[in-house]
Amino acid sequence: MSKQYTLYQFPECPFCQLVLKELDKLKLEIPTKNTRLDSEAREELISLTGRTQVPCLVIDGKPLLESNDIVNYLRQEYAQ
């Protein structure tokens, strides 16, 4: 993985679960930040996007919102 990734999420979110399942399926390990438990991560997300919406995959500093868009991106980049 040459790109830098961070996934802002929280486990109780069903949309986050879709993304986490896809990461597992593709056997990808991406650093995650739980915005419910980590107030600093929540503030980072707000400064990046202006909102608290999760999941948010940050790719080389650029946020990608919407679980379907994130899953499609991951499949395009990493599906065999």
mmCIF file of C-alpha atoms in Angstrom:
data_model
loop_
_atom_site.group_PDB
_atom_site.id
_atom_site.type_symbol
_atom_site.label_atom_id
_atom_site.label_comp_id
_atom_site.label_asym_id
_atom_site.label_seq_id
_atom_site.Cartn_x
_atom_site.Cartn_y
_atom_site.Cartn_z
ATOM 1 C CA MET A 1 0.000 0.000 0.000
ATOM 2 C CA SER A 2 1.755 3.122 -1.154
ATOM 3 C CA LYS A 3 -1.028 5.523 -0.162
ATOM 4 C CA GLN A 4 -1.631 6.778 3.372
ATOM 5 C CA TYR A 5 -5.033 5.801 4.743
ATOM 6 C CA THR A 6 -7.044 6.473 7.884
ATOM 7 C CA LEU A 7 -10.608 5.291 8.412
ATOM 8 C CA TYR A 8 -12.738 7.374 10.765
ATOM 9 C CA GLN A 9 -15.528 5.174 12.103
ATOM 10 C CA PHE A 10 -17.244 3.718 15.121
ATOM 11 C CA PRO A 11 -18.200 0.040 15.470
ATOM 12 C CA GLU A 12 -21.912 0.588 16.168
ATOM 13 C CA CYS A 13 -22.420 2.296 12.794
ATOM 14 C CA PRO A 14 -23.922 -0.104 10.211
ATOM 15 C CA PHE A 15 -22.346 1.844 7.337
ATOM 16 C CA CYS A 16 -18.949 1.562 9.012
ATOM 17 C CA GLN A 17 -19.527 -2.183 9.337
ATOM 18 C CA LEU A 18 -19.917 -2.440 5.541
ATOM 19 C CA VAL A 19 -16.524 -0.806 5.061
ATOM 20 C CA LEU A 20 -14.860 -2.845 7.824
ATOM 21 C CA LYS A 21 -16.213 -6.090 6.302
ATOM 22 C CA GLU A 22 -14.817 -5.084 2.906
ATOM 23 C CA LEU A 23 -11.409 -4.348 4.443
ATOM 24 C CA ASP A 24 -11.493 -7.792 6.045
ATOM 25 C CA LYS A 25 -12.567 -9.440 2.781
ATOM 26 C CA LEU A 26 -9.729 -7.730 0.892
ATOM 27 C CA LYS A 27 -7.312 -8.519 3.756
ATOM 28 C CA LEU A 28 -6.372 -4.854 4.117
ATOM 29 C CA GLU A 29 -5.153 -3.324 7.344
ATOM 30 C CA ILE A 30 -5.921 0.380 7.521
ATOM 31 C CA PRO A 31 -5.510 2.474 10.663
ATOM 32 C CA THR A 32 -8.890 3.330 12.162
ATOM 33 C CA LYS A 33 -9.981 6.067 14.514
ATOM 34 C CA ASN A 34 -13.107 5.677 16.612
ATOM 35 C CA THR A 35 -14.848 9.067 16.619
ATOM 36 C CA ARG A 36 -17.164 8.050 19.482
ATOM 37 C CA LEU A 37 -14.362 7.206 21.907
ATOM 38 C CA ASP A 38 -11.625 9.548 20.689
ATOM 39 C CA SER A 39 -12.572 13.237 20.865
ATOM 40 C CA GLU A 40 -9.325 14.189 19.122
ATOM 41 C CA ALA A 41 -10.233 11.950 16.162
ATOM 42 C CA ARG A 42 -13.699 13.512 16.089
ATOM 43 C CA GLU A 43 -12.129 16.999 15.918
ATOM 44 C CA GLU A 44 -9.766 15.861 13.145
ATOM 45 C CA LEU A 45 -12.761 14.583 11.164
ATOM 46 C CA ILE A 46 -14.623 17.873 11.628
ATOM 47 C CA SER A 47 -11.614 19.878 10.480
ATOM 48 C CA LEU A 48 -11.215 17.631 7.417
ATOM 49 C CA THR A 49 -14.863 17.477 6.339
ATOM 50 C CA GLY A 50 -16.794 20.069 8.324
ATOM 51 C CA ARG A 51 -18.966 17.299 9.758
ATOM 52 C CA THR A 52 -18.934 14.205 11.951
ATOM 53 C CA GLN A 53 -20.177 11.783 9.282
ATOM 54 C CA VAL A 54 -18.666 8.314 9.331
ATOM 55 C CA PRO A 55 -17.365 6.264 7.707
ATOM 56 C CA CYS A 56 -14.776 8.570 6.232
ATOM 57 C CA LEU A 57 -11.734 7.130 4.507
ATOM 58 C CA VAL A 58 -8.922 9.649 4.268
ATOM 59 C CA ILE A 59 -6.655 8.896 1.306
ATOM 60 C CA ASP A 60 -3.403 10.873 1.286
ATOM 61 C CA GLY A 61 -5.134 13.647 3.235
ATOM 62 C CA LYS A 62 -8.299 13.731 1.082
ATOM 63 C CA PRO A 63 -11.579 12.558 2.657
ATOM 64 C CA LEU A 64 -13.899 10.089 0.942
ATOM 65 C CA LEU A 65 -17.365 9.857 2.498
ATOM 66 C CA GLU A 66 -20.256 7.432 1.898
ATOM 67 C CA SER A 67 -19.812 3.719 2.599
ATOM 68 C CA ASN A 68 -20.674 2.632 -0.957
ATOM 69 C CA ASP A 69 -18.116 5.028 -2.434
ATOM 70 C CA ILE A 70 -15.464 3.784 -0.005
ATOM 71 C CA VAL A 71 -16.228 0.111 -0.748
ATOM 72 C CA ASN A 72 -16.157 0.774 -4.506
ATOM 73 C CA TYR A 73 -12.836 2.608 -4.180
ATOM 74 C CA LEU A 74 -11.294 -0.249 -2.171
ATOM 75 C CA ARG A 75 -12.527 -2.837 -4.677
ATOM 76 C CA GLN A 76 -11.122 -0.869 -7.621
ATOM 77 C CA GLU A 77 -7.758 -0.435 -5.897
ATOM 78 C CA TYR A 78 -7.310 -3.824 -4.241
ATOM 79 C CA ALA A 79 -9.652 -6.522 -5.582
ATOM 80 C CA GLN A 80 -7.751 -9.222 -7.445
#
